[in-house]
Short mmCIF file of C-alpha atoms in Angstrom, two decimals:
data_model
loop_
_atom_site.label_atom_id
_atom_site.label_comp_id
_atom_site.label_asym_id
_atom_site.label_seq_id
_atom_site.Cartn_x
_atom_site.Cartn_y
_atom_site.Cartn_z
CA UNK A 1 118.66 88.56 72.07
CA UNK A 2 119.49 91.16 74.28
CA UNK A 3 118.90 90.89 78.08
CA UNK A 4 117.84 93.32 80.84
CA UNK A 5 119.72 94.72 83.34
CA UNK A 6 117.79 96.45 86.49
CA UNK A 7 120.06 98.11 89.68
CA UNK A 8 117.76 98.36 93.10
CA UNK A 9 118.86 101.91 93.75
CA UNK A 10 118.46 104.20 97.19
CA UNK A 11 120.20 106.53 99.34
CA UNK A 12 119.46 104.42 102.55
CA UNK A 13 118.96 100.99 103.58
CA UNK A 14 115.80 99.57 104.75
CA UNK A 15 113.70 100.77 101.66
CA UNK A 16 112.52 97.38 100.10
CA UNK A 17 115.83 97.37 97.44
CA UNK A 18 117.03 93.58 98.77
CA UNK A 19 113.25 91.90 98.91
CA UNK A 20 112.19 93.94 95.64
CA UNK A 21 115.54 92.26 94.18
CA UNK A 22 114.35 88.74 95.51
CA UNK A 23 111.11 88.71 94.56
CA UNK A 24 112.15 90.36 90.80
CA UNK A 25 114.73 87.43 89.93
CA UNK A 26 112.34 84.89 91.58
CA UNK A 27 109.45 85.93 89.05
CA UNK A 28 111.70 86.75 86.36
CA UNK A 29 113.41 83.15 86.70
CA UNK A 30 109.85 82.21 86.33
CA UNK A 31 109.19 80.38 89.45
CA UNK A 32 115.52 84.34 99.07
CA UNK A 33 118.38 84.52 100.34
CA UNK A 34 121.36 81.89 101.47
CA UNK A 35 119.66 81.83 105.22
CA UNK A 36 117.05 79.68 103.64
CA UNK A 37 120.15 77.94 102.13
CA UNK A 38 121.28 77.17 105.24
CA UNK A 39 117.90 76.34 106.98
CA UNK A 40 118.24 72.63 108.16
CA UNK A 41 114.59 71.89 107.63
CA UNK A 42 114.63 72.66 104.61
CA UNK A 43 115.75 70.52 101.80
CA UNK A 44 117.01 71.25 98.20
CA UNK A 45 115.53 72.60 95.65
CA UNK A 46 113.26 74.23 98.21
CA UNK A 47 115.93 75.93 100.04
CA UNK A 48 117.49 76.67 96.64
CA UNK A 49 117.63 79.57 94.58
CA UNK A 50 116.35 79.18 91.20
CA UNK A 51 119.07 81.25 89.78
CA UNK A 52 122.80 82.22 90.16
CA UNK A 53 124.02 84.21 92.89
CA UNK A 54 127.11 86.80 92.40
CA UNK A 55 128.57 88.55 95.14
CA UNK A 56 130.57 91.71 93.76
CA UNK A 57 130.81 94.26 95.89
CA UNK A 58 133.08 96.18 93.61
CA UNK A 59 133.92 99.64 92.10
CA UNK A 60 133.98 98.14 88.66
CA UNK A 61 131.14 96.39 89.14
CA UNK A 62 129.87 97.99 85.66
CA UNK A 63 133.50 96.32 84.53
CA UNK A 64 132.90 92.75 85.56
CA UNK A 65 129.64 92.16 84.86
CA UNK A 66 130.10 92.25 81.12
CA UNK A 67 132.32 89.18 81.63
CA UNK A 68 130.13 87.19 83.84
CA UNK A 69 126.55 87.80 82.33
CA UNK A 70 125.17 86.13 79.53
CA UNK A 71 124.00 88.25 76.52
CA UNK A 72 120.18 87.49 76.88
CA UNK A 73 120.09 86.88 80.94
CA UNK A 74 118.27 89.38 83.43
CA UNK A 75 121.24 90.80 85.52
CA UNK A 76 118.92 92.19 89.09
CA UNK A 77 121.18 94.18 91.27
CA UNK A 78 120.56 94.35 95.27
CA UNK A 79 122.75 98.23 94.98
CA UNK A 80 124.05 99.17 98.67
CA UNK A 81 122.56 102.39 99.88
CA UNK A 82 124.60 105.38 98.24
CA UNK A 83 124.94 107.20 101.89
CA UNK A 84 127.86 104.30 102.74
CA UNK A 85 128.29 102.72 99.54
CA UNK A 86 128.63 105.39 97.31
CA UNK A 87 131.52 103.71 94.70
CA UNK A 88 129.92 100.72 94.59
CA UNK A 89 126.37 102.16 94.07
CA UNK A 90 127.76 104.31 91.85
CA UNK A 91 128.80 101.80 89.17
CA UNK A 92 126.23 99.77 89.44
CA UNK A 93 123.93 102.66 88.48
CA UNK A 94 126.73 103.26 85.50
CA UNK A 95 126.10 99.57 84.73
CA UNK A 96 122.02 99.21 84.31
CA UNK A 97 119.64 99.42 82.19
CA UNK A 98 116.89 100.37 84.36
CA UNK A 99 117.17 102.06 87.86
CA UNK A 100 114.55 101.71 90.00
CA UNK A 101 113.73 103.39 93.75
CA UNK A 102 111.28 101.44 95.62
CA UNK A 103 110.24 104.42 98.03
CA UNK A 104 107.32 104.09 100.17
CA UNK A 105 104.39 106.74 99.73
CA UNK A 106 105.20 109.01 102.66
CA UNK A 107 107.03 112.49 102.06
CA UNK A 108 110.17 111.54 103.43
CA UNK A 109 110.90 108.82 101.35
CA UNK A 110 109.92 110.90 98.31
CA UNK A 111 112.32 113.30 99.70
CA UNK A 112 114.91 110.96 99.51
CA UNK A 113 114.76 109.79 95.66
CA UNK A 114 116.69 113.74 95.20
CA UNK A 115 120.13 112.21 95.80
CA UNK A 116 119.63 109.14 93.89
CA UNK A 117 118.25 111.28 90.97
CA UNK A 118 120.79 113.54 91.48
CA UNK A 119 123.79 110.84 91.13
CA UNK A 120 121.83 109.38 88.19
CA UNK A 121 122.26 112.50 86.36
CA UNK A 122 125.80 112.66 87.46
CA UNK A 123 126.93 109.17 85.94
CA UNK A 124 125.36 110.14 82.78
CA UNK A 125 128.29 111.62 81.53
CA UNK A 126 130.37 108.25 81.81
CA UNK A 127 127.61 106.50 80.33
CA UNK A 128 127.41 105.05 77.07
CA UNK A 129 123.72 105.34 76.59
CA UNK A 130 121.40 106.89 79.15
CA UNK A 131 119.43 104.41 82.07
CA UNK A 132 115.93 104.61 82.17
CA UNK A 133 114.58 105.10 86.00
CA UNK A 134 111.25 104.68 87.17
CA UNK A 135 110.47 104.75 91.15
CA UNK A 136 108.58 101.55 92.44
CA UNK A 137 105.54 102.70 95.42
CA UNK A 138 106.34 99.83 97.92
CA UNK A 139 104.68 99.42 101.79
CA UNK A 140 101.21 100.55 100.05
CA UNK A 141 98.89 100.42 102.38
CA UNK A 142 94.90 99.43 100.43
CA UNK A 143 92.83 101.95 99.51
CA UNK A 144 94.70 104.73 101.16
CA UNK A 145 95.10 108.24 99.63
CA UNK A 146 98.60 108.22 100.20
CA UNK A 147 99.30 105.89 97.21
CA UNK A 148 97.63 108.29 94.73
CA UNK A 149 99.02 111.55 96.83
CA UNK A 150 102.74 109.75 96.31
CA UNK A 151 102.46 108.94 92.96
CA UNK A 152 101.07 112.65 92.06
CA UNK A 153 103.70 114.59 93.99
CA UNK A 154 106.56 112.00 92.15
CA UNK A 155 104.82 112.32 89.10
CA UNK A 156 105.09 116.38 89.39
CA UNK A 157 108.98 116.16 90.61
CA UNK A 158 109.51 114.45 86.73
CA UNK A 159 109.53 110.80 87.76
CA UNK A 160 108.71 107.70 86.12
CA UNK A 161 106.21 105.74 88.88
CA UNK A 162 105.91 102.41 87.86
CA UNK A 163 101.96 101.64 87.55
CA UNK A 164 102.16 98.53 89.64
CA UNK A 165 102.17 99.28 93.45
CA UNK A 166 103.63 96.70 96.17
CA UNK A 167 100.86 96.88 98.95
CA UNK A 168 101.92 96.67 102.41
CA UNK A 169 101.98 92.66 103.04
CA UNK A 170 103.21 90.25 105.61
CA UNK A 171 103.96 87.48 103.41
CA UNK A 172 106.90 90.24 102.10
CA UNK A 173 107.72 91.69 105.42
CA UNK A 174 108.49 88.60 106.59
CA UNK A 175 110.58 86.82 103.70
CA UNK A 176 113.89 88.06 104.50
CA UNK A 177 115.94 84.51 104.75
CA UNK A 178 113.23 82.43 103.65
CA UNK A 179 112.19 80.59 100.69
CA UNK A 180 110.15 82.93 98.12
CA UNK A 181 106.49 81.63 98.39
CA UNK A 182 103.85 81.33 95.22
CA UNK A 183 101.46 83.10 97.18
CA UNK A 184 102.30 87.33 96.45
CA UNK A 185 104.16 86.94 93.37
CA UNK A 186 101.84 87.98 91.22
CA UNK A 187 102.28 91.19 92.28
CA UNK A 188 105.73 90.93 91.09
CA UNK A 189 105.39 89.15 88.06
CA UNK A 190 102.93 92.54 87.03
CA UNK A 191 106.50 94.64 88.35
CA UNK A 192 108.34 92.34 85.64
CA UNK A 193 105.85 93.11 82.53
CA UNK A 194 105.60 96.90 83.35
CA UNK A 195 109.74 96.74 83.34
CA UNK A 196 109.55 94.41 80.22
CA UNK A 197 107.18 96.74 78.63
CA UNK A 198 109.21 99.94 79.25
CA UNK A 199 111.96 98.73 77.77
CA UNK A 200 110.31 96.72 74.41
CA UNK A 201 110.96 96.75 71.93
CA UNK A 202 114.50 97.33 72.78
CA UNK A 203 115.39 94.48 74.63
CA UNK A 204 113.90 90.76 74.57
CA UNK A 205 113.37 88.89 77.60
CA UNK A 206 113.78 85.31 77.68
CA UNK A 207 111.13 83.64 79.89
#
């Protein structure tokens, strides 16, 4: 079988790219962070992440993985923003399968997905078979028009929008450095299938 690879791509930090990561491998490992690790109230497996952990924060990132992934695992990359991390965000965009931008639905965050589109394009070249990229709305807020106004105007630049939204939550606002919680991943498990189903029946997923 043949796994799924999926870089967390954006030009700067703060856009959802580190919690969409967590919650991604969490639901995809069927079940955030090495704070929780450390937490003293908290006691393994709870504190625990259900899946392996590799730092690389290399340049041949797209090099080394290869070596260290399995042939039918889901590799999830947490990419650092390309505005400071540009080599390293740069091969892990050579690397994936699937690129996704989480962007938010407000014009300046759509205005921002140009550069990452832009170096997406421009690592085609060393590629040996094109990514797919789809953008990911994140921070939706219920029933507001600025969802469906976000999605349009993406829609109309030639993107890929992902048709599962991440509402605006607290339970996800507040994970950073804590334990992933049952409650708000089904959201994410619906992220999973619609990044399953774009790239079946290519790939197979082992669940």
């Amino acid at each position: 079988m043949t796994g799924l690879s999926i870089a967390l791509a954006n030009l700067k930090p703060g856009t959802g790219k580190t919690t969409s990561a967590v919650w991604l491998a969490h639901v995809f490992a069927l079940e955030w962070s090495d704070l929780a690790a450390m937490d003293p109230h908290l006691a393994a497996p709870e504190a625990a992440f259900p899946f392996r952990i590799v730092a690389l924060p290399s340049r041949e990132l797209h090099r080394r993985l290869p070596e260290i992934a399995q042939a039918d695992d889901v590799v999830i990359i947490d990419t650092p923003q390309l505005e400071d991390h540009a080599g390293i965000a740069r091969s892990a965009l050579r690397y994936a399968d699937e690129i996704l931008i989480p962007c938010a639905p407000s014009p300046i965050e759509i205005n921002r997905t140009t550069p990452v589109r832009d170096e997406i394009d421009e690592i085609a070249s060393v590629r040996v078979e094109p990514a797919r990229s789809a953008v990911l709305l994140n921070r939706c807020i219920a029933r507001a028009h600025s969802t469906v106004d976000a999605r349009e105007a993406l829609e109309h630049l030639g993107y890929d929008v992902l048709d599962t939204t991440v509402p605006r939550r607290e339970v996800y606002a507040q994970s950073f450095g804590m334990p992933i919680k049952q409650t708000g991943c089904d959201i994410w498990r619906q992220v999973a299938r619609d990044l399953i189903d774009r790239c079946a029946p290519v790939c197979s997923v082992r669940s």
